[in-house]
Amino acid sequence: MKFGGTSVADAERIRRAAQRIVAQREAGNRVVAVLSARGQTTDELIAMAEEVSPTPDRREMDMLLSTGERISCALCAMAINDLGHRAMSLTGSQAGIVTDTSHTKARILDVRADRIHEALTEDRIVLVAGFQGVSTSRDVTTLGRGGSDTTAVAVAAALGAEVCEIYTDVAGVFSADPRIVPNARKLSVVSFEEMLEMAASGAKVLQLRSVEYARNHSVRIHCRSSFVDGPGTFVLGEDETMERPLVTAVTHSTDEARITLLGVPDRPGAAARIFGALADSGCIVDTIIQNEPLGHGRDAEVSFTIPQEDLAEAQRALQAVAGELGIAQIDTDRQIGKVSIVGAGMRSYPGVAAKVFQTLAGKGINIEMISTSPIKISCVIRAEAVPQAVQALHGAFELGVGGIEEDHGPR
Ligand code: ADP
Ligand code: ASP
Ligand code: MG
């Protein structure tokens, strides 16, 4: 069972999470719970660091950020003990979560769950601090924003758990962010493939890596509300899902920035050098556009999007390459947004992209970049147009409650 930040935000909610955990134990299940930091704690810790240092050291950042989740676990263990059960909280390191050494966005390499097993055998309820681990060089690491989802899936995989329940502040995975589209529909089931595309394009309800990990280790995810009972959304293999509608969901992100390089020499190896440098500095590049200059020997223009949090790192990496390649100018734009539609059914259907573009055009929204996969179409637009674009696309594809596509649920 994993509880997100809103679900443990105050004393009352911690007690409610404790009651849910205890209820599962009393139903005869062995329970490990992974908790996030309370409410806005992680944001507050980041702000504290920035007050002290404009470019905080990443190792020390991880020492700081990992404390939020420890607080939640210790408090919840106290609440569980008061309900007459025996609980034990563990840091990521104590729980055996071993990661690589890339501070602030480490990847889990292994879960050595013997300590969790021991505690379960002693009939304890185990609380594991989410979002953190210990690196192969014995430093505390964190797993990137939203990383407690990945902790939960990794622990579930290591223990061979029946299910990984992700308790959050919405009732499951919806056809769009319910905060932007009030009549968004809860999906009773979504395939790994679609969920990967949704998470990658901004549906932060599940961290992208948690979905990758679940697919690779066959973990059954059930994403559901920590406030109301009833089933949420199951994330399943394609073979287990019904035939899907054309379009399943509209997603969005305003957390990206665009970098445009002007005067890139038109010769073999230029792109390799640019994106090699970005990869070496750990920046994850998304949509890339390079125009073909008219006339041989003329300079090209290359644009791409990256997470805003990687912007400073990317600029540093590009400065070095710019001199070497003779790039004329590096422009950045933080005011971009991205809207995407995702659906396994669109693979074999013509005309979906045209309908996306017509819908945005109908609202007077200009498309600045386009990228596609077999089951996703993404458009970069102005950030301020994102809510309107999401609502328009959700309506155009009739995804809302009362839309023509019915949701059938697991077989
Ligand atoms: P937690 O703190 O529980 O990890 P998050 O804030 O990380 O919760 O993720 C839940 C939020 O994700 C919801 O409150 C919702 O606004 C947002 N969200 C974005 N897209 C979707 C979607 N398609 N379905 C459900 N929630 C979404
Ligand atoms: N507390 C971390 C964050 O805010 C991790 C998580 O909540 O999953 O990103
Ligand atoms: Mg989250």
PDB file of N, CA, C and O in Angstrom, residues 102-157:
ATOM      1  N   SER A 102      23.273   8.408  -9.213  1.00  0.00           N
ATOM      2  CA  SER A 102      22.880   9.706  -9.772  1.00  0.00           C
ATOM      3  C   SER A 102      21.929  10.421  -8.819  1.00  0.00           C
ATOM      4  O   SER A 102      20.703  10.210  -8.830  1.00  0.00           O
ATOM      5  N   HIS A 103      22.520  11.283  -7.987  1.00  0.00           N
ATOM      6  CA  HIS A 103      21.768  11.979  -6.948  1.00  0.00           C
ATOM      7  C   HIS A 103      20.610  12.784  -7.522  1.00  0.00           C
ATOM      8  O   HIS A 103      20.715  13.353  -8.604  1.00  0.00           O
ATOM      9  N   THR A 104      19.509  12.789  -6.793  1.00  0.00           N
ATOM     10  CA  THR A 104      18.228  13.454  -7.074  1.00  0.00           C
ATOM     11  C   THR A 104      17.405  12.793  -8.193  1.00  0.00           C
ATOM     12  O   THR A 104      16.244  13.136  -8.357  1.00  0.00           O
ATOM     13  N   LYS A 105      17.992  11.885  -8.946  1.00  0.00           N
ATOM     14  CA  LYS A 105      17.163  11.081  -9.856  1.00  0.00           C
ATOM     15  C   LYS A 105      17.758   9.687 -10.027  1.00  0.00           C
ATOM     16  O   LYS A 105      17.949   9.203 -11.140  1.00  0.00           O
ATOM     17  N   ALA A 106      18.009   9.049  -8.900  1.00  0.00           N
ATOM     18  CA  ALA A 106      18.651   7.735  -8.924  1.00  0.00           C
ATOM     19  C   ALA A 106      17.678   6.659  -9.413  1.00  0.00           C
ATOM     20  O   ALA A 106      16.467   6.815  -9.302  1.00  0.00           O
ATOM     21  N   ARG A 107      18.240   5.596  -9.966  1.00  0.00           N
ATOM     22  CA  ARG A 107      17.433   4.449 -10.401  1.00  0.00           C
ATOM     23  C   ARG A 107      17.665   3.281  -9.446  1.00  0.00           C
ATOM     24  O   ARG A 107      18.792   3.062  -9.001  1.00  0.00           O
ATOM     25  N   ILE A 108      16.602   2.556  -9.180  1.00  0.00           N
ATOM     26  CA  ILE A 108      16.721   1.392  -8.298  1.00  0.00           C
ATOM     27  C   ILE A 108      17.415   0.259  -9.052  1.00  0.00           C
ATOM     28  O   ILE A 108      17.042  -0.066 -10.173  1.00  0.00           O
ATOM     29  N   LEU A 109      18.454  -0.305  -8.434  1.00  0.00           N
ATOM     30  CA  LEU A 109      19.177  -1.421  -9.042  1.00  0.00           C
ATOM     31  C   LEU A 109      18.748  -2.750  -8.428  1.00  0.00           C
ATOM     32  O   LEU A 109      18.744  -3.782  -9.092  1.00  0.00           O
ATOM     33  N   ASP A 110      18.401  -2.709  -7.146  1.00  0.00           N
ATOM     34  CA  ASP A 110      18.117  -3.961  -6.448  1.00  0.00           C
ATOM     35  C   ASP A 110      17.325  -3.642  -5.180  1.00  0.00           C
ATOM     36  O   ASP A 110      17.469  -2.556  -4.617  1.00  0.00           O
ATOM     37  N   VAL A 111      16.486  -4.578  -4.766  1.00  0.00           N
ATOM     38  CA  VAL A 111      15.837  -4.444  -3.460  1.00  0.00           C
ATOM     39  C   VAL A 111      16.225  -5.669  -2.652  1.00  0.00           C
ATOM     40  O   VAL A 111      15.860  -6.797  -3.001  1.00  0.00           O
ATOM     41  N   ARG A 112      17.031  -5.445  -1.604  1.00  0.00           N
ATOM     42  CA  ARG A 112      17.459  -6.552  -0.739  1.00  0.00           C
ATOM     43  C   ARG A 112      16.523  -6.571   0.466  1.00  0.00           C
ATOM     44  O   ARG A 112      16.764  -5.910   1.464  1.00  0.00           O
ATOM     45  N   ALA A 113      15.452  -7.349   0.288  1.00  0.00           N
ATOM     46  CA  ALA A 113      14.304  -7.185   1.191  1.00  0.00           C
ATOM     47  C   ALA A 113      14.382  -8.056   2.434  1.00  0.00           C
ATOM     48  O   ALA A 113      13.375  -8.240   3.110  1.00  0.00           O
ATOM     49  N   ASP A 114      15.554  -8.565   2.799  1.00  0.00           N
ATOM     50  CA  ASP A 114      15.579  -9.512   3.934  1.00  0.00           C
ATOM     51  C   ASP A 114      15.079  -8.874   5.231  1.00  0.00           C
ATOM     52  O   ASP A 114      14.391  -9.505   6.013  1.00  0.00           O
ATOM     53  N   ARG A 115      15.399  -7.595   5.422  1.00  0.00           N
ATOM     54  CA  ARG A 115      14.952  -6.962   6.673  1.00  0.00           C
ATOM     55  C   ARG A 115      13.422  -6.818   6.696  1.00  0.00           C
ATOM     56  O   ARG A 115      12.793  -6.985   7.737  1.00  0.00           O
ATOM     57  N   ILE A 116      12.838  -6.526   5.532  1.00  0.00           N
ATOM     58  CA  ILE A 116      11.374  -6.445   5.450  1.00  0.00           C
ATOM     59  C   ILE A 116      10.769  -7.821   5.733  1.00  0.00           C
ATOM     60  O   ILE A 116       9.830  -7.963   6.521  1.00  0.00           O
ATOM     61  N   HIS A 117      11.360  -8.849   5.109  1.00  0.00           N
ATOM     62  CA  HIS A 117      10.875 -10.219   5.331  1.00  0.00           C
ATOM     63  C   HIS A 117      10.921 -10.570   6.810  1.00  0.00           C
ATOM     64  O   HIS A 117       9.957 -11.111   7.359  1.00  0.00           O
ATOM     65  N   GLU A 118      12.050 -10.271   7.457  1.00  0.00           N
ATOM     66  CA  GLU A 118      12.205 -10.587   8.886  1.00  0.00           C
ATOM     67  C   GLU A 118      11.091  -9.935   9.703  1.00  0.00           C
ATOM     68  O   GLU A 118      10.465 -10.580  10.535  1.00  0.00           O
ATOM     69  N   ALA A 119      10.871  -8.652   9.431  1.00  0.00           N
ATOM     70  CA  ALA A 119       9.869  -7.917  10.210  1.00  0.00           C
ATOM     71  C   ALA A 119       8.472  -8.495   9.965  1.00  0.00           C
ATOM     72  O   ALA A 119       7.670  -8.626  10.895  1.00  0.00           O
ATOM     73  N   LEU A 120       8.189  -8.882   8.712  1.00  0.00           N
ATOM     74  CA  LEU A 120       6.879  -9.459   8.416  1.00  0.00           C
ATOM     75  C   LEU A 120       6.716 -10.788   9.145  1.00  0.00           C
ATOM     76  O   LEU A 120       5.637 -11.104   9.656  1.00  0.00           O
ATOM     77  N   THR A 121       7.806 -11.553   9.195  1.00  0.00           N
ATOM     78  CA  THR A 121       7.760 -12.843   9.887  1.00  0.00           C
ATOM     79  C   THR A 121       7.485 -12.649  11.375  1.00  0.00           C
ATOM     80  O   THR A 121       6.818 -13.461  12.012  1.00  0.00           O
ATOM     81  N   GLU A 122       7.982 -11.529  11.921  1.00  0.00           N
ATOM     82  CA  GLU A 122       7.704 -11.219  13.343  1.00  0.00           C
ATOM     83  C   GLU A 122       6.330 -10.595  13.517  1.00  0.00           C
ATOM     84  O   GLU A 122       6.043 -10.001  14.551  1.00  0.00           O
ATOM     85  N   ASP A 123       5.516 -10.679  12.466  1.00  0.00           N
ATOM     86  CA  ASP A 123       4.151 -10.162  12.507  1.00  0.00           C
ATOM     87  C   ASP A 123       4.075  -8.644  12.684  1.00  0.00           C
ATOM     88  O   ASP A 123       3.175  -8.108  13.320  1.00  0.00           O
ATOM     89  N   ARG A 124       5.057  -7.976  12.108  1.00  0.00           N
ATOM     90  CA  ARG A 124       4.986  -6.512  12.155  1.00  0.00           C
ATOM     91  C   ARG A 124       4.420  -5.961  10.854  1.00  0.00           C
ATOM     92  O   ARG A 124       4.539  -6.590   9.809  1.00  0.00           O
ATOM     93  N   ILE A 125       3.856  -4.775  10.958  1.00  0.00           N
ATOM     94  CA  ILE A 125       3.479  -4.025   9.764  1.00  0.00           C
ATOM     95  C   ILE A 125       4.683  -3.141   9.432  1.00  0.00           C
ATOM     96  O   ILE A 125       5.194  -2.435  10.306  1.00  0.00           O
ATOM     97  N   VAL A 126       5.151  -3.206   8.197  1.00  0.00           N
ATOM     98  CA  VAL A 126       6.385  -2.503   7.845  1.00  0.00           C
ATOM     99  C   VAL A 126       6.059  -1.220   7.072  1.00  0.00           C
ATOM    100  O   VAL A 126       5.264  -1.243   6.136  1.00  0.00           O
ATOM    101  N   LEU A 127       6.684  -0.117   7.488  1.00  0.00           N
ATOM    102  CA  LEU A 127       6.522   1.155   6.785  1.00  0.00           C
ATOM    103  C   LEU A 127       7.849   1.520   6.148  1.00  0.00           C
ATOM    104  O   LEU A 127       8.869   1.610   6.839  1.00  0.00           O
ATOM    105  N   VAL A 128       7.842   1.688   4.845  1.00  0.00           N
ATOM    106  CA  VAL A 128       9.079   2.000   4.135  1.00  0.00           C
ATOM    107  C   VAL A 128       9.013   3.448   3.634  1.00  0.00           C
ATOM    108  O   VAL A 128       8.035   3.843   2.995  1.00  0.00           O
ATOM    109  N   ALA A 129      10.047   4.218   3.927  1.00  0.00           N
ATOM    110  CA  ALA A 129      10.112   5.604   3.455  1.00  0.00           C
ATOM    111  C   ALA A 129      10.272   5.592   1.933  1.00  0.00           C
ATOM    112  O   ALA A 129      11.216   5.011   1.400  1.00  0.00           O
ATOM    113  N   GLY A 130       9.333   6.246   1.248  1.00  0.00           N
ATOM    114  CA  GLY A 130       9.358   6.250  -0.215  1.00  0.00           C
ATOM    115  C   GLY A 130      10.448   7.151  -0.772  1.00  0.00           C
ATOM    116  O   GLY A 130      11.114   7.872  -0.035  1.00  0.00           O
ATOM    117  N   PHE A 131      10.650   7.059  -2.099  1.00  0.00           N
ATOM    118  CA  PHE A 131      11.408   8.091  -2.847  1.00  0.00           C
ATOM    119  C   PHE A 131      12.905   8.082  -2.556  1.00  0.00           C
ATOM    120  O   PHE A 131      13.619   8.982  -2.955  1.00  0.00           O
ATOM    121  N   GLN A 132      13.423   7.036  -1.886  1.00  0.00           N
ATOM    122  CA  GLN A 132      14.831   7.088  -1.487  1.00  0.00           C
ATOM    123  C   GLN A 132      15.469   5.709  -1.458  1.00  0.00           C
ATOM    124  O   GLN A 132      14.791   4.696  -1.396  1.00  0.00           O
ATOM    125  N   GLY A 133      16.784   5.711  -1.486  1.00  0.00           N
ATOM    126  CA  GLY A 133      17.519   4.470  -1.373  1.00  0.00           C
ATOM    127  C   GLY A 133      18.930   4.773  -0.924  1.00  0.00           C
ATOM    128  O   GLY A 133      19.222   5.883  -0.446  1.00  0.00           O
ATOM    129  N   VAL A 134      19.790   3.766  -1.074  1.00  0.00           N
ATOM    130  CA  VAL A 134      21.200   3.962  -0.760  1.00  0.00           C
ATOM    131  C   VAL A 134      21.985   3.546  -2.003  1.00  0.00           C
ATOM    132  O   VAL A 134      21.674   2.540  -2.632  1.00  0.00           O
ATOM    133  N   SER A 135      22.968   4.368  -2.359  1.00  0.00           N
ATOM    134  CA  SER A 135      23.663   4.110  -3.621  1.00  0.00           C
ATOM    135  C   SER A 135      24.723   3.036  -3.434  1.00  0.00           C
ATOM    136  O   SER A 135      25.074   2.672  -2.309  1.00  0.00           O
ATOM    137  N   THR A 136      25.246   2.581  -4.562  1.00  0.00           N
ATOM    138  CA  THR A 136      26.303   1.574  -4.524  1.00  0.00           C
ATOM    139  C   THR A 136      27.563   2.148  -3.856  1.00  0.00           C
ATOM    140  O   THR A 136      28.417   1.395  -3.431  1.00  0.00           O
ATOM    141  N   SER A 137      27.662   3.485  -3.718  1.00  0.00           N
ATOM    142  CA  SER A 137      28.773   4.031  -2.941  1.00  0.00           C
ATOM    143  C   SER A 137      28.302   4.529  -1.567  1.00  0.00           C
ATOM    144  O   SER A 137      28.903   5.431  -0.982  1.00  0.00           O
ATOM    145  N   ARG A 138      27.228   3.942  -1.075  1.00  0.00           N
ATOM    146  CA  ARG A 138      26.720   4.086   0.298  1.00  0.00           C
ATOM    147  C   ARG A 138      26.229   5.481   0.675  1.00  0.00           C
ATOM    148  O   ARG A 138      26.227   5.860   1.836  1.00  0.00           O
ATOM    149  N   ASP A 139      25.837   6.261  -0.331  1.00  0.00           N
ATOM    150  CA  ASP A 139      25.231   7.548  -0.034  1.00  0.00           C
ATOM    151  C   ASP A 139      23.705   7.445  -0.152  1.00  0.00           C
ATOM    152  O   ASP A 139      23.199   6.632  -0.928  1.00  0.00           O
ATOM    153  N   VAL A 140      23.021   8.328   0.589  1.00  0.00           N
ATOM    154  CA  VAL A 140      21.566   8.393   0.464  1.00  0.00           C
ATOM    155  C   VAL A 140      21.221   9.028  -0.883  1.00  0.00           C
ATOM    156  O   VAL A 140      21.836  10.021  -1.280  1.00  0.00           O
ATOM    157  N   THR A 141      20.264   8.442  -1.577  1.00  0.00           N
ATOM    158  CA  THR A 141      19.838   8.971  -2.880  1.00  0.00           C
ATOM    159  C   THR A 141      18.323   9.170  -2.868  1.00  0.00           C
ATOM    160  O   THR A 141      17.624   8.568  -2.054  1.00  0.00           O
ATOM    161  N   THR A 142      17.820  10.008  -3.785  1.00  0.00           N
ATOM    162  CA  THR A 142      16.367  10.063  -3.999  1.00  0.00           C
ATOM    163  C   THR A 142      16.074   9.751  -5.467  1.00  0.00           C
ATOM    164  O   THR A 142      16.963   9.810  -6.324  1.00  0.00           O
ATOM    165  N   LEU A 143      14.797   9.423  -5.724  1.00  0.00           N
ATOM    166  CA  LEU A 143      14.417   8.784  -6.993  1.00  0.00           C
ATOM    167  C   LEU A 143      13.727   9.708  -7.982  1.00  0.00           C
ATOM    168  O   LEU A 143      13.135   9.239  -8.934  1.00  0.00           O
ATOM    169  N   GLY A 144      13.782  11.026  -7.750  1.00  0.00           N
ATOM    170  CA  GLY A 144      13.090  11.949  -8.650  1.00  0.00           C
ATOM    171  C   GLY A 144      11.671  12.189  -8.166  1.00  0.00           C
ATOM    172  O   GLY A 144      11.095  11.347  -7.468  1.00  0.00           O
ATOM    173  N   ARG A 145      11.096  13.347  -8.547  1.00  0.00           N
ATOM    174  CA  ARG A 145       9.763  13.714  -8.061  1.00  0.00           C
ATOM    175  C   ARG A 145       8.749  12.621  -8.373  1.00  0.00           C
ATOM    176  O   ARG A 145       8.755  12.038  -9.447  1.00  0.00           O
ATOM    177  N   GLY A 146       7.925  12.346  -7.394  1.00  0.00           N
ATOM    178  CA  GLY A 146       6.926  11.280  -7.559  1.00  0.00           C
ATOM    179  C   GLY A 146       7.490   9.893  -7.331  1.00  0.00           C
ATOM    180  O   GLY A 146       6.820   8.885  -7.580  1.00  0.00           O
ATOM    181  N   GLY A 147       8.717   9.817  -6.816  1.00  0.00           N
ATOM    182  CA  GLY A 147       9.450   8.542  -6.749  1.00  0.00           C
ATOM    183  C   GLY A 147       8.926   7.526  -5.755  1.00  0.00           C
ATOM    184  O   GLY A 147       9.298   6.355  -5.827  1.00  0.00           O
ATOM    185  N   SER A 148       8.031   7.940  -4.846  1.00  0.00           N
ATOM    186  CA  SER A 148       7.492   6.943  -3.904  1.00  0.00           C
ATOM    187  C   SER A 148       6.680   5.876  -4.629  1.00  0.00           C
ATOM    188  O   SER A 148       6.601   4.734  -4.164  1.00  0.00           O
ATOM    189  N   ASP A 149       6.083   6.235  -5.753  1.00  0.00           N
ATOM    190  CA  ASP A 149       5.364   5.222  -6.550  1.00  0.00           C
ATOM    191  C   ASP A 149       6.322   4.104  -6.945  1.00  0.00           C
ATOM    192  O   ASP A 149       5.989   2.918  -6.894  1.00  0.00           O
ATOM    193  N   THR A 150       7.528   4.496  -7.330  1.00  0.00           N
ATOM    194  CA  THR A 150       8.507   3.510  -7.787  1.00  0.00           C
ATOM    195  C   THR A 150       9.013   2.664  -6.621  1.00  0.00           C
ATOM    196  O   THR A 150       9.202   1.451  -6.760  1.00  0.00           O
ATOM    197  N   THR A 151       9.208   3.297  -5.455  1.00  0.00           N
ATOM    198  CA  THR A 151       9.569   2.513  -4.268  1.00  0.00           C
ATOM    199  C   THR A 151       8.531   1.426  -4.035  1.00  0.00           C
ATOM    200  O   THR A 151       8.862   0.264  -3.806  1.00  0.00           O
ATOM    201  N   ALA A 152       7.250   1.821  -4.093  1.00  0.00           N
ATOM    202  CA  ALA A 152       6.168   0.879  -3.798  1.00  0.00           C
ATOM    203  C   ALA A 152       6.180  -0.287  -4.786  1.00  0.00           C
ATOM    204  O   ALA A 152       6.085  -1.450  -4.387  1.00  0.00           O
ATOM    205  N   VAL A 153       6.340   0.014  -6.062  1.00  0.00           N
ATOM    206  CA  VAL A 153       6.318  -1.044  -7.065  1.00  0.00           C
ATOM    207  C   VAL A 153       7.539  -1.955  -6.895  1.00  0.00           C
ATOM    208  O   VAL A 153       7.442  -3.181  -6.987  1.00  0.00           O
ATOM    209  N   ALA A 154       8.692  -1.361  -6.598  1.00  0.00           N
ATOM    210  CA  ALA A 154       9.911  -2.157  -6.452  1.00  0.00           C
ATOM    211  C   ALA A 154       9.823  -3.076  -5.234  1.00  0.00           C
ATOM    212  O   ALA A 154      10.237  -4.240  -5.285  1.00  0.00           O
ATOM    213  N   VAL A 155       9.260  -2.566  -4.142  1.00  0.00           N
ATOM    214  CA  VAL A 155       9.099  -3.404  -2.945  1.00  0.00           C
ATOM    215  C   VAL A 155       8.085  -4.513  -3.237  1.00  0.00           C
ATOM    216  O   VAL A 155       8.304  -5.672  -2.887  1.00  0.00           O
ATOM    217  N   ALA A 156       7.005  -4.157  -3.925  1.00  0.00           N
ATOM    218  CA  ALA A 156       5.994  -5.170  -4.277  1.00  0.00           C
ATOM    219  C   ALA A 156       6.615  -6.274  -5.128  1.00  0.00           C
ATOM    220  O   ALA A 156       6.357  -7.463  -4.919  1.00  0.00           O
ATOM    221  N   ALA A 157       7.469  -5.874  -6.066  1.00  0.00           N
ATOM    222  CA  ALA A 157       8.115  -6.867  -6.933  1.00  0.00           C
ATOM    223  C   ALA A 157       9.036  -7.758  -6.107  1.00  0.00           C
ATOM    224  O   ALA A 157       9.017  -8.985  -6.237  1.00  0.00           O
TER     225      ALA A 157
END
